[in-house]
mmCIF file of C-alpha atoms and ligand atoms in Angstrom:
data_model
loop_
_atom_site.group_PDB
_atom_site.id
_atom_site.type_symbol
_atom_site.label_atom_id
_atom_site.label_comp_id
_atom_site.label_asym_id
_atom_site.label_seq_id
_atom_site.Cartn_x
_atom_site.Cartn_y
_atom_site.Cartn_z
ATOM 1 C CA MET N 1454 6.350 -15.551 11.839
ATOM 2 C CA THR N 1455 7.969 -12.852 14.137
ATOM 3 C CA ASN N 1456 9.368 -9.697 12.713
ATOM 4 C CA THR N 1457 13.207 -10.416 13.075
ATOM 5 C CA ASN N 1458 14.102 -7.919 10.435
ATOM 6 C CA VAL N 1459 14.352 -4.997 13.015
ATOM 7 C CA VAL N 1460 16.440 -2.236 11.906
ATOM 8 C CA SER N 1461 19.654 -1.314 13.761
ATOM 9 C CA LYS N 1462 18.960 -0.187 17.159
ATOM 10 C CA SER N 1463 21.000 2.879 17.074
ATOM 11 C CA LYS N 1464 18.903 4.220 14.346
ATOM 12 C CA GLN N 1465 15.404 3.591 15.539
ATOM 13 C CA LYS N 1466 13.417 1.757 18.146
ATOM 14 C CA SER N 1467 11.775 -1.466 17.109
ATOM 15 C CA ILE N 1468 8.923 -1.206 14.804
ATOM 16 C CA GLU N 1469 6.391 -2.460 17.346
ATOM 17 C CA THR N 1470 7.436 0.368 19.800
ATOM 18 C CA VAL N 1471 7.192 3.098 17.085
ATOM 19 C CA ALA N 1472 3.715 1.876 16.098
ATOM 20 C CA VAL N 1473 2.502 2.081 19.748
ATOM 21 C CA HIS N 1474 4.264 5.401 20.584
ATOM 22 C CA GLY N 1475 4.172 7.233 17.344
ATOM 23 C CA SER N 1476 6.733 10.017 16.777
ATOM 24 C CA LYS N 1477 6.321 12.361 19.751
ATOM 25 C CA GLY N 1478 4.868 9.596 21.855
ATOM 26 C CA TYR N 1479 2.593 11.985 23.775
ATOM 27 C CA ASP N 1480 1.377 15.489 23.629
ATOM 28 C CA PRO N 1481 4.148 17.776 25.022
ATOM 29 C CA LEU N 1482 1.904 20.462 26.154
ATOM 30 C CA THR N 1483 -0.514 18.440 28.364
ATOM 31 C CA GLY N 1484 1.194 14.999 28.649
ATOM 32 C CA ALA N 1485 -1.866 13.308 26.966
ATOM 33 C CA ILE N 1486 -0.991 9.873 25.981
ATOM 34 C CA SER N 1487 -3.412 9.853 23.031
ATOM 35 C CA TYR N 1488 -2.093 12.586 20.638
ATOM 36 C CA PRO N 1489 -4.700 15.305 20.647
ATOM 37 C CA ILE N 1490 -6.963 16.125 17.485
ATOM 38 C CA TYR N 1491 -5.909 19.781 16.794
ATOM 39 C CA GLN N 1492 -9.311 20.541 15.066
ATOM 40 C CA SER N 1493 -8.128 23.973 13.977
ATOM 41 C CA ALA N 1494 -8.047 25.452 10.474
ATOM 42 C CA THR N 1495 -5.872 28.343 11.556
ATOM 43 C CA PHE N 1496 -3.397 29.472 14.093
ATOM 44 C CA LYS N 1497 -2.790 32.745 16.038
ATOM 45 C CA HIS N 1498 0.172 34.808 15.287
ATOM 46 C CA GLU N 1499 1.633 36.612 18.336
ATOM 47 C CA GLY N 1500 2.756 39.457 16.284
ATOM 48 C CA LEU N 1501 4.103 40.329 12.920
ATOM 49 C CA HIS N 1502 6.759 37.795 11.662
ATOM 50 C CA GLN N 1503 5.872 35.438 14.559
ATOM 51 C CA SER N 1504 4.525 31.979 14.111
ATOM 52 C CA THR N 1505 4.225 29.018 16.442
ATOM 53 C CA GLY N 1506 5.269 26.888 13.413
ATOM 54 C CA TYR N 1507 1.598 26.419 12.492
ATOM 55 C CA ASP N 1508 -0.049 29.011 10.205
ATOM 56 C CA TYR N 1509 -2.817 27.494 8.268
ATOM 57 C CA ALA N 1510 -3.915 23.593 8.390
ATOM 58 C CA ARG N 1511 -3.502 23.038 4.706
ATOM 59 C CA LEU N 1512 0.116 23.788 5.289
ATOM 60 C CA GLN N 1513 0.660 22.399 8.730
ATOM 61 C CA ASN N 1514 -1.439 20.782 11.447
ATOM 62 C CA PRO N 1515 0.120 19.130 14.631
ATOM 63 C CA THR N 1516 -2.195 15.916 14.489
ATOM 64 C CA ARG N 1517 -1.370 15.448 10.712
ATOM 65 C CA GLU N 1518 2.298 16.114 11.528
ATOM 66 C CA GLU N 1519 2.266 13.442 14.135
ATOM 67 C CA VAL N 1520 0.939 10.829 11.738
ATOM 68 C CA GLU N 1521 3.245 11.817 8.970
ATOM 69 C CA ASN N 1522 6.224 11.434 11.147
ATOM 70 C CA THR N 1523 4.937 8.187 12.571
ATOM 71 C CA VAL N 1524 4.525 6.649 9.090
ATOM 72 C CA ALA N 1525 8.018 8.020 8.170
ATOM 73 C CA LYS N 1526 9.580 6.417 11.156
ATOM 74 C CA LEU N 1527 7.888 3.029 10.502
ATOM 75 C CA GLU N 1528 9.288 3.095 7.076
ATOM 76 C CA ASN N 1529 12.670 4.153 8.590
ATOM 77 C CA ALA N 1530 12.651 7.163 6.518
ATOM 78 C CA GLU N 1531 13.130 10.937 7.086
ATOM 79 C CA PHE N 1532 10.028 12.387 5.608
ATOM 80 C CA GLY N 1533 6.305 11.447 5.460
ATOM 81 C CA VAL N 1534 3.561 13.544 3.891
ATOM 82 C CA ALA N 1535 -0.147 12.611 4.496
ATOM 83 C CA PHE N 1536 -2.965 12.909 1.947
ATOM 84 C CA SER N 1537 -6.663 12.532 2.019
ATOM 85 C CA THR N 1538 -6.493 9.164 0.099
ATOM 86 C CA GLY N 1539 -4.065 6.772 -1.416
ATOM 87 C CA ASN N 1540 -4.961 7.904 -4.770
ATOM 88 C CA ALA N 1541 -4.070 11.517 -3.710
ATOM 89 C CA ALA N 1542 -0.696 10.370 -2.585
ATOM 90 C CA VAL N 1543 -0.011 8.592 -5.918
ATOM 91 C CA THR N 1544 -1.069 11.562 -7.763
ATOM 92 C CA ALA N 1545 1.324 13.744 -5.816
ATOM 93 C CA VAL N 1546 4.179 11.393 -6.690
ATOM 94 C CA LEU N 1547 3.263 11.420 -10.399
ATOM 95 C CA SER N 1548 3.507 15.133 -10.171
ATOM 96 C CA LEU N 1549 7.282 14.822 -9.898
ATOM 97 C CA PHE N 1550 7.305 13.889 -13.555
ATOM 98 C CA LYS N 1551 7.094 16.230 -16.438
ATOM 99 C CA LYS N 1552 5.812 16.010 -20.043
ATOM 100 C CA GLY N 1553 8.203 13.797 -22.016
ATOM 101 C CA ASP N 1554 9.171 11.712 -19.021
ATOM 102 C CA HIS N 1555 8.722 7.934 -19.141
ATOM 103 C CA VAL N 1556 7.776 5.844 -16.364
ATOM 104 C CA ILE N 1557 7.792 1.892 -16.125
ATOM 105 C CA VAL N 1558 4.910 0.713 -14.237
ATOM 106 C CA SER N 1559 4.118 -2.844 -12.865
ATOM 107 C CA ASP N 1560 1.482 -4.254 -15.187
ATOM 108 C CA ASP N 1561 -0.562 -5.783 -12.280
ATOM 109 C CA LEU N 1562 -1.631 -3.126 -10.123
ATOM 110 C CA TYR N 1563 -4.328 -1.245 -8.230
ATOM 111 C CA GLY N 1564 -6.903 -0.195 -10.747
ATOM 112 C CA GLY N 1565 -7.007 3.348 -9.566
ATOM 113 C CA THR N 1566 -3.392 3.735 -10.215
ATOM 114 C CA TYR N 1567 -3.685 2.275 -13.604
ATOM 115 C CA ARG N 1568 -6.373 4.777 -14.370
ATOM 116 C CA LEU N 1569 -4.175 7.761 -13.152
ATOM 117 C CA PHE N 1570 -1.460 6.664 -15.750
ATOM 118 C CA GLU N 1571 -3.763 5.917 -18.473
ATOM 119 C CA GLU N 1572 -6.514 8.539 -18.162
ATOM 120 C CA ILE N 1573 -4.950 11.501 -16.241
ATOM 121 C CA TYR N 1574 -1.220 11.622 -16.808
ATOM 122 C CA SER N 1575 -0.988 10.210 -20.377
ATOM 123 C CA PRO N 1576 -2.851 13.101 -21.990
ATOM 124 C CA TYR N 1577 -0.419 15.477 -20.082
ATOM 125 C CA GLY N 1578 2.481 13.810 -21.978
ATOM 126 C CA ILE N 1579 3.858 11.430 -19.262
ATOM 127 C CA GLU N 1580 4.685 8.264 -21.073
ATOM 128 C CA HIS N 1581 4.493 4.957 -19.452
ATOM 129 C CA ASN N 1582 4.750 1.251 -20.210
ATOM 130 C CA PHE N 1583 3.042 -1.429 -18.177
ATOM 131 C CA VAL N 1584 5.551 -4.171 -17.724
ATOM 132 C CA ASP N 1585 5.703 -7.495 -15.958
ATOM 133 C CA THR N 1586 8.398 -6.370 -13.441
ATOM 134 C CA THR N 1587 8.843 -9.817 -11.963
ATOM 135 C CA GLU N 1588 11.272 -10.352 -14.938
ATOM 136 C CA ILE N 1589 14.087 -8.023 -14.684
ATOM 137 C CA ASP N 1590 14.835 -8.332 -18.295
ATOM 138 C CA ASN N 1591 11.423 -7.026 -19.114
ATOM 139 C CA ILE N 1592 12.392 -3.660 -17.299
ATOM 140 C CA LEU N 1593 15.798 -3.508 -18.987
ATOM 141 C CA ASP N 1594 14.215 -4.066 -22.404
ATOM 142 C CA THR N 1595 11.761 -1.136 -21.648
ATOM 143 C CA ILE N 1596 14.215 1.461 -20.285
ATOM 144 C CA LYS N 1597 14.512 4.292 -22.657
ATOM 145 C CA GLU N 1598 16.732 7.554 -22.735
ATOM 146 C CA ASN N 1599 13.777 9.441 -21.041
ATOM 147 C CA THR N 1600 12.892 6.859 -18.401
ATOM 148 C CA ARG N 1601 12.744 8.792 -15.138
ATOM 149 C CA GLY N 1602 10.781 6.408 -12.772
ATOM 150 C CA ILE N 1603 9.860 2.814 -12.016
ATOM 151 C CA PHE N 1604 6.665 2.240 -10.262
ATOM 152 C CA ILE N 1605 6.217 -1.021 -8.587
ATOM 153 C CA GLU N 1606 3.530 -2.926 -6.515
ATOM 154 C CA THR N 1607 4.888 -6.000 -4.635
ATOM 155 C CA PRO N 1608 3.009 -8.171 -4.159
ATOM 156 C CA SER N 1609 0.904 -6.829 -6.887
ATOM 157 C CA ASN N 1610 -2.868 -6.345 -6.922
ATOM 158 C CA PRO N 1611 -4.634 -8.621 -7.601
ATOM 159 C CA MET N 1612 -2.283 -11.337 -8.957
ATOM 160 C CA MET N 1613 0.153 -11.345 -6.068
ATOM 161 C CA LYS N 1614 3.300 -11.099 -8.315
ATOM 162 C CA VAL N 1615 6.522 -10.399 -6.450
ATOM 163 C CA THR N 1616 9.171 -7.951 -7.808
ATOM 164 C CA ASP N 1617 12.859 -8.444 -6.887
ATOM 165 C CA LEU N 1618 13.256 -4.867 -5.351
ATOM 166 C CA LYS N 1619 16.985 -5.259 -4.784
ATOM 167 C CA ARG N 1620 17.567 -5.902 -8.470
ATOM 168 C CA VAL N 1621 15.160 -3.105 -9.644
ATOM 169 C CA VAL N 1622 17.201 -0.604 -7.373
ATOM 170 C CA GLU N 1623 20.470 -1.754 -8.758
ATOM 171 C CA ILE N 1624 19.300 -1.127 -12.326
ATOM 172 C CA ALA N 1625 17.746 2.199 -11.530
ATOM 173 C CA LYS N 1626 20.628 3.654 -9.392
ATOM 174 C CA GLU N 1627 23.033 3.140 -12.362
ATOM 175 C CA ARG N 1628 20.649 5.250 -14.570
ATOM 176 C CA ASN N 1629 19.390 7.844 -12.139
ATOM 177 C CA ILE N 1630 15.855 6.447 -12.255
ATOM 178 C CA VAL N 1631 13.506 7.118 -9.198
ATOM 179 C CA VAL N 1632 12.127 3.767 -7.796
ATOM 180 C CA ILE N 1633 8.623 4.158 -6.244
ATOM 181 C CA VAL N 1634 7.058 1.364 -4.295
ATOM 182 C CA ASP N 1635 3.391 1.077 -3.466
ATOM 183 C CA ASN N 1636 3.736 -0.700 -0.015
ATOM 184 C CA THR N 1637 0.147 -0.871 0.851
ATOM 185 C CA PHE N 1638 -0.155 -4.674 0.912
ATOM 186 C CA LEU N 1639 2.949 -5.589 3.122
ATOM 187 C CA THR N 1640 3.101 -2.448 5.191
ATOM 188 C CA PRO N 1641 6.294 -1.313 6.765
ATOM 189 C CA TYR N 1642 5.747 -4.000 9.534
ATOM 190 C CA PHE N 1643 6.847 -6.667 6.844
ATOM 191 C CA PHE N 1644 8.541 -4.699 4.136
ATOM 192 C CA ARG N 1645 10.685 -1.530 4.177
ATOM 193 C CA PRO N 1646 11.526 -0.620 0.600
ATOM 194 C CA ILE N 1647 13.407 2.537 1.629
ATOM 195 C CA GLU N 1648 15.916 0.340 3.472
ATOM 196 C CA LEU N 1649 16.486 -1.649 0.226
ATOM 197 C CA GLY N 1650 17.174 1.528 -1.692
ATOM 198 C CA ALA N 1651 13.855 2.574 -3.079
ATOM 199 C CA ASP N 1652 13.476 6.368 -3.299
ATOM 200 C CA ILE N 1653 9.787 6.820 -2.574
ATOM 201 C CA VAL N 1654 7.118 4.619 -0.855
ATOM 202 C CA VAL N 1655 3.379 5.379 -1.388
ATOM 203 C CA HIS N 1656 0.572 4.064 0.814
ATOM 204 C CA SER N 1657 -3.173 3.751 0.852
ATOM 205 C CA GLY N 1658 -3.383 4.366 4.578
ATOM 206 C CA THR N 1659 -6.990 3.359 4.144
ATOM 207 C CA LYS N 1660 -5.921 -0.194 4.202
ATOM 208 C CA TYR N 1661 -3.693 -1.805 6.906
ATOM 209 C CA LEU N 1662 -2.278 1.434 8.510
ATOM 210 C CA GLY N 1663 -5.790 2.483 9.340
ATOM 211 C CA GLY N 1664 -6.892 -1.106 9.618
ATOM 212 C CA HIS N 1665 -10.498 -0.684 10.492
ATOM 213 C CA ASN N 1666 -12.270 0.145 7.290
ATOM 214 C CA ASP N 1667 -13.313 3.478 8.711
ATOM 215 C CA THR N 1668 -10.935 6.032 7.165
ATOM 216 C CA LEU N 1669 -9.533 6.996 3.809
ATOM 217 C CA ALA N 1670 -5.811 8.266 3.840
ATOM 218 C CA GLY N 1671 -2.662 8.337 1.798
ATOM 219 C CA PHE N 1672 1.058 8.744 2.469
ATOM 220 C CA VAL N 1673 4.198 9.590 0.537
ATOM 221 C CA VAL N 1674 7.611 8.648 2.347
ATOM 222 C CA THR N 1675 11.084 9.475 1.244
ATOM 223 C CA ASN N 1676 14.558 10.161 2.460
ATOM 224 C CA SER N 1677 15.151 12.795 -0.133
ATOM 225 C CA GLU N 1678 14.898 16.337 1.044
ATOM 226 C CA LYS N 1679 14.332 17.593 -2.454
ATOM 227 C CA THR N 1680 11.555 15.084 -3.149
ATOM 228 C CA ASN N 1681 9.914 15.829 0.092
ATOM 229 C CA GLU N 1682 9.872 19.546 -0.567
ATOM 230 C CA ARG N 1683 8.415 19.123 -3.821
ATOM 231 C CA ILE N 1684 5.623 16.789 -2.466
ATOM 232 C CA ARG N 1685 4.864 19.251 0.382
ATOM 233 C CA PHE N 1686 4.559 22.008 -2.174
ATOM 234 C CA TYR N 1687 2.207 19.821 -4.073
ATOM 235 C CA GLN N 1688 0.276 19.045 -0.900
ATOM 236 C CA LYS N 1689 0.007 22.735 0.084
ATOM 237 C CA SER N 1690 -0.907 23.808 -3.424
ATOM 238 C CA THR N 1691 -3.463 21.190 -4.547
ATOM 239 C CA GLY N 1692 -4.879 20.819 -1.108
ATOM 240 C CA ALA N 1693 -5.764 17.056 -0.700
ATOM 241 C CA THR N 1694 -4.401 16.905 2.814
ATOM 242 C CA LEU N 1695 -5.496 14.556 5.571
ATOM 243 C CA ALA N 1696 -7.829 16.083 8.006
ATOM 244 C CA PRO N 1697 -7.049 16.086 11.887
ATOM 245 C CA PHE N 1698 -9.564 13.650 12.863
ATOM 246 C CA ASP N 1699 -8.587 11.285 10.153
ATOM 247 C CA SER N 1700 -5.031 11.679 11.001
ATOM 248 C CA TRP N 1701 -5.877 10.758 14.558
ATOM 249 C CA LEU N 1702 -7.905 7.512 13.363
ATOM 250 C CA ILE N 1703 -4.843 6.554 11.430
ATOM 251 C CA LEU N 1704 -2.512 7.096 14.378
ATOM 252 C CA ARG N 1705 -4.888 5.032 16.502
ATOM 253 C CA GLY N 1706 -5.004 2.278 13.865
ATOM 254 C CA ILE N 1707 -1.254 2.288 13.666
ATOM 255 C CA LYS N 1708 -0.921 1.425 17.310
ATOM 256 C CA THR N 1709 -1.979 -2.246 16.632
ATOM 257 C CA LEU N 1710 -0.416 -2.554 13.235
ATOM 258 C CA HIS N 1711 2.018 -5.260 14.257
ATOM 259 C CA VAL N 1712 -0.577 -7.261 16.235
ATOM 260 C CA ARG N 1713 -3.108 -7.158 13.327
ATOM 261 C CA MET N 1714 -0.503 -8.044 10.729
ATOM 262 C CA GLU N 1715 0.699 -11.052 12.575
ATOM 263 C CA TYR N 1716 -2.849 -12.167 13.271
ATOM 264 C CA CYS N 1717 -4.066 -11.582 9.651
ATOM 265 C CA GLN N 1718 -1.085 -13.347 8.333
ATOM 266 C CA ARG N 1719 -1.659 -16.372 10.560
ATOM 267 C CA ASN N 1720 -5.321 -16.562 9.488
ATOM 268 C CA ALA N 1721 -4.287 -16.100 5.783
ATOM 269 C CA ILE N 1722 -1.747 -18.920 5.800
ATOM 270 C CA THR N 1723 -4.341 -21.390 7.213
ATOM 271 C CA LEU N 1724 -6.944 -20.078 4.638
ATOM 272 C CA ALA N 1725 -4.571 -20.398 1.631
ATOM 273 C CA LYS N 1726 -3.760 -24.024 2.561
ATOM 274 C CA PHE N 1727 -7.401 -24.751 2.916
ATOM 275 C CA LEU N 1728 -8.134 -23.037 -0.483
ATOM 276 C CA GLU N 1729 -5.182 -24.890 -2.152
ATOM 277 C CA ASN N 1730 -6.835 -28.333 -1.210
ATOM 278 C CA HIS N 1731 -10.479 -27.441 -2.133
ATOM 279 C CA PRO N 1732 -11.655 -29.146 -5.116
ATOM 280 C CA ASN N 1733 -13.575 -26.175 -6.516
ATOM 281 C CA VAL N 1734 -10.528 -23.910 -6.427
ATOM 282 C CA THR N 1735 -8.135 -24.178 -9.343
ATOM 283 C CA ASP N 1736 -5.366 -21.813 -8.321
ATOM 284 C CA VAL N 1737 -4.355 -19.954 -5.124
ATOM 285 C CA PHE N 1738 -2.041 -16.806 -5.180
ATOM 286 C CA TYR N 1739 -0.505 -16.147 -1.922
ATOM 287 C CA VAL N 1740 2.991 -15.259 -1.442
ATOM 288 C CA GLY N 1741 3.292 -17.092 1.625
ATOM 289 C CA LEU N 1742 2.842 -20.463 0.051
ATOM 290 C CA PRO N 1743 6.190 -22.104 -0.644
ATOM 291 C CA ASN N 1744 5.240 -22.956 -4.265
ATOM 292 C CA HIS N 1745 4.519 -19.279 -5.056
ATOM 293 C CA LYS N 1746 6.974 -17.943 -7.727
ATOM 294 C CA GLY N 1747 7.972 -15.013 -5.488
ATOM 295 C CA TYR N 1748 8.267 -16.904 -2.249
ATOM 296 C CA SER N 1749 12.120 -16.898 -2.034
ATOM 297 C CA ILE N 1750 12.313 -13.091 -2.843
ATOM 298 C CA ILE N 1751 9.671 -12.276 -0.189
ATOM 299 C CA LYS N 1752 11.553 -14.498 2.262
ATOM 300 C CA GLU N 1753 14.818 -12.625 1.480
ATOM 301 C CA GLN N 1754 13.562 -9.064 1.255
ATOM 302 C CA ALA N 1755 10.658 -8.905 3.598
ATOM 303 C CA SER N 1756 9.948 -10.395 7.106
ATOM 304 C CA GLY N 1757 6.415 -11.648 6.355
ATOM 305 C CA PHE N 1758 3.845 -12.540 3.605
ATOM 306 C CA GLY N 1759 0.868 -10.262 4.530
ATOM 307 C CA ALA N 1760 -2.750 -11.405 4.314
ATOM 308 C CA MET N 1761 -3.874 -11.008 0.774
ATOM 309 C CA ILE N 1762 -4.939 -13.954 -1.207
ATOM 310 C CA SER N 1763 -6.284 -14.276 -4.737
ATOM 311 C CA PHE N 1764 -7.752 -17.485 -5.895
ATOM 312 C CA LYS N 1765 -9.520 -18.892 -8.989
ATOM 313 C CA VAL N 1766 -12.707 -20.988 -8.788
ATOM 314 C CA LYS N 1767 -13.785 -23.666 -11.406
ATOM 315 C CA ASN N 1768 -16.275 -21.558 -13.063
ATOM 316 C CA VAL N 1769 -18.312 -18.326 -12.880
ATOM 317 C CA SER N 1770 -21.311 -19.832 -11.154
ATOM 318 C CA ILE N 1771 -19.244 -20.690 -8.176
ATOM 319 C CA VAL N 1772 -18.120 -16.995 -8.142
ATOM 320 C CA GLU N 1773 -21.626 -15.978 -7.837
ATOM 321 C CA LYS N 1774 -22.366 -18.572 -5.193
ATOM 322 C CA VAL N 1775 -19.430 -17.593 -3.050
ATOM 323 C CA LEU N 1776 -20.120 -13.840 -3.197
ATOM 324 C CA SER N 1777 -23.887 -14.315 -2.317
ATOM 325 C CA SER N 1778 -23.440 -16.853 0.372
ATOM 326 C CA VAL N 1779 -20.539 -15.688 2.553
ATOM 327 C CA LYS N 1780 -21.721 -14.619 5.935
ATOM 328 C CA VAL N 1781 -18.556 -13.896 8.122
ATOM 329 C CA ILE N 1782 -16.524 -12.671 5.112
ATOM 330 C CA THR N 1783 -18.140 -9.627 3.598
ATOM 331 C CA PHE N 1784 -18.529 -9.000 -0.199
ATOM 332 C CA ALA N 1785 -16.986 -5.471 -0.360
ATOM 333 C CA GLU N 1786 -14.105 -3.671 -2.055
ATOM 334 C CA SER N 1787 -11.032 -2.534 -0.167
ATOM 335 C CA LEU N 1788 -8.791 -4.555 2.106
ATOM 336 C CA GLY N 1789 -6.616 -4.443 5.073
ATOM 337 C CA GLY N 1790 -9.057 -4.063 7.803
ATOM 338 C CA VAL N 1791 -9.856 -6.211 10.818
ATOM 339 C CA GLU N 1792 -12.947 -7.602 8.888
ATOM 340 C CA SER N 1793 -12.331 -10.157 6.299
ATOM 341 C CA LEU N 1794 -13.546 -8.845 2.808
ATOM 342 C CA ILE N 1795 -13.887 -10.671 -0.411
ATOM 343 C CA THR N 1796 -14.033 -8.940 -3.754
ATOM 344 C CA TYR N 1797 -14.233 -9.717 -7.561
ATOM 345 C CA PRO N 1798 -11.545 -7.654 -9.150
ATOM 346 C CA HIS N 1799 -12.508 -8.438 -12.688
ATOM 347 C CA THR N 1800 -15.629 -6.123 -12.501
ATOM 348 C CA GLN N 1801 -14.880 -4.237 -9.396
ATOM 349 C CA THR N 1802 -11.202 -2.864 -8.509
ATOM 350 C CA HIS N 1803 -10.071 -3.627 -11.991
ATOM 351 C CA SER N 1804 -13.170 -2.809 -14.104
ATOM 352 C CA GLU N 1805 -11.362 -0.250 -16.146
ATOM 353 C CA MET N 1806 -8.571 -2.341 -17.375
ATOM 354 C CA PRO N 1807 -9.261 -3.483 -20.931
ATOM 355 C CA GLU N 1808 -10.268 -7.236 -21.293
ATOM 356 C CA GLU N 1809 -7.138 -7.990 -23.299
ATOM 357 C CA PHE N 1810 -4.894 -6.458 -20.500
ATOM 358 C CA LYS N 1811 -6.577 -8.487 -17.826
ATOM 359 C CA ARG N 1812 -6.181 -11.654 -19.998
ATOM 360 C CA LYS N 1813 -2.558 -11.185 -20.285
ATOM 361 C CA LEU N 1814 -2.451 -10.887 -16.437
ATOM 362 C CA GLY N 1815 -4.392 -13.913 -15.908
ATOM 363 C CA LEU N 1816 -7.126 -11.870 -14.127
ATOM 364 C CA ASP N 1817 -10.187 -13.556 -15.552
ATOM 365 C CA ASP N 1818 -13.721 -13.897 -14.427
ATOM 366 C CA HIS N 1819 -13.067 -16.828 -12.115
ATOM 367 C CA THR N 1820 -10.644 -14.775 -9.795
ATOM 368 C CA LEU N 1821 -11.748 -13.711 -6.379
ATOM 369 C CA ARG N 1822 -9.536 -11.579 -3.962
ATOM 370 C CA LEU N 1823 -9.641 -12.110 -0.253
ATOM 371 C CA SER N 1824 -8.423 -9.724 2.450
ATOM 372 C CA VAL N 1825 -8.163 -11.825 5.489
ATOM 373 C CA GLY N 1826 -9.075 -10.230 8.878
ATOM 374 C CA ILE N 1827 -8.809 -11.165 12.469
ATOM 375 C CA GLU N 1828 -12.044 -13.219 12.940
ATOM 376 C CA HIS N 1829 -11.575 -16.531 14.591
ATOM 377 C CA ILE N 1830 -9.998 -18.925 11.951
ATOM 378 C CA ASP N 1831 -12.748 -21.652 12.387
ATOM 379 C CA ASP N 1832 -15.408 -19.205 11.500
ATOM 380 C CA LEU N 1833 -13.584 -18.103 8.437
ATOM 381 C CA LEU N 1834 -12.856 -21.596 7.365
ATOM 382 C CA ILE N 1835 -16.591 -22.708 7.915
ATOM 383 C CA ASP N 1836 -17.702 -19.834 5.895
ATOM 384 C CA LEU N 1837 -15.448 -20.530 2.953
ATOM 385 C CA GLU N 1838 -16.323 -23.923 3.052
ATOM 386 C CA ASN N 1839 -20.026 -23.443 2.903
ATOM 387 C CA ALA N 1840 -19.581 -20.664 0.305
ATOM 388 C CA LEU N 1841 -17.507 -22.871 -2.040
ATOM 389 C CA GLY N 1842 -19.862 -25.785 -1.805
HETATM 390 C C1 LIG D 3183 -6.654 1.084 -2.249
HETATM 391 C C2 LIG D 3183 -5.255 1.220 -2.917
HETATM 392 C C3 LIG D 3183 -4.854 2.414 -3.460
HETATM 393 C C4 LIG D 3183 -5.734 3.654 -3.417
HETATM 394 O O1 LIG D 3183 -5.962 4.047 -2.130
HETATM 395 P P1 LIG D 3183 -7.177 4.971 -1.662
HETATM 396 O O2 LIG D 3183 -6.898 5.225 -0.290
HETATM 397 O O3 LIG D 3183 -8.405 4.013 -1.994
HETATM 398 O O4 LIG D 3183 -7.284 6.136 -2.599
HETATM 399 C C5 LIG D 3183 -3.647 2.372 -3.907
HETATM 400 N N1 LIG D 3183 -2.752 1.193 -3.955
HETATM 401 C C6 LIG D 3183 -3.270 0.059 -3.581
HETATM 402 C C7 LIG D 3183 -2.245 -1.041 -3.597
HETATM 403 C C8 LIG D 3183 -4.502 0.003 -2.821
HETATM 404 O O5 LIG D 3183 -4.966 -1.139 -2.491
#
């Protein structure tokens, strides 16, 4: 599938070009095509009340600024702020809420975000409900006087549930509720929530933006000046900023975002079909399969399906066999890199969710999650074939 959903030309270059060229495109000082790593903690003042615009690297750093502006541009938004990890970015967003505020959160979501709501922000008095946001009525039934935010992951992790973002935005706008979307799985190449009216996008840049399983990073993107100021203030005050070298690694990763996403997706479509027909696999959750419940929403609101697949095998002994016998695919946490990775959410990424909660989601001990990389498809197919027995 090609990315036909390119934004209006007057507003921005096509996303592939933004990915390759970044925000400034090159270093204005030297002409360097590869944006330099400004490995400096502090910056010289020429005199009293004089500044180059850079004072101290927790506040500003040119390399970080370039990656922040690049990610904002990719999302077709005004502002981007880079953090040391995705969790730091989510934490910054949650700092927008106060004691007594209520947030509606997708029930199927990254384990670390679940933990932040449950263990860190709940004790501070930020109320939340985990809701199956694929049913809009569930959201309407949960909205209260003090509901200030809706936090969604779509497709969700790991059950690949799809939320109708347009409908969520409609509901939220009428009530002054902030809509936050974790766009880690589809990336701005396939999905741009801000264009659909979302207020804030968060990313684990560790995943597809970086793309090489070598750097941790997180981003917060918004069109709201007020939100941006608050997030920047939080970044400056709490200090979980992205280091210059890591900023550069993410910039470098982004240059091939579109190429990787297309290739990963192509492999994923083939693997999802293969898994669907395998006798030891009982269910396949991939939003690119026409029988997926969220398929039509994805087709309408995004320009691609991504490359994350979850599937259930017949019994736990097959889980063990798969994880110990894959050779091309690596048994490891994380996702979104050029290497295919397989993980076991039940006891890994989602270990801290209570059993009852996981049961409700359908996240059982037969479920595996596959992040499809860019190896040759035949090697991936043979690997899975051998591992599934
Ligand atoms: C990995 C991930 C996070 C957390 O990001 P880190 O960079 O690991 O802190 C948040 N959301 C999603 C969807 C993720 O996959």
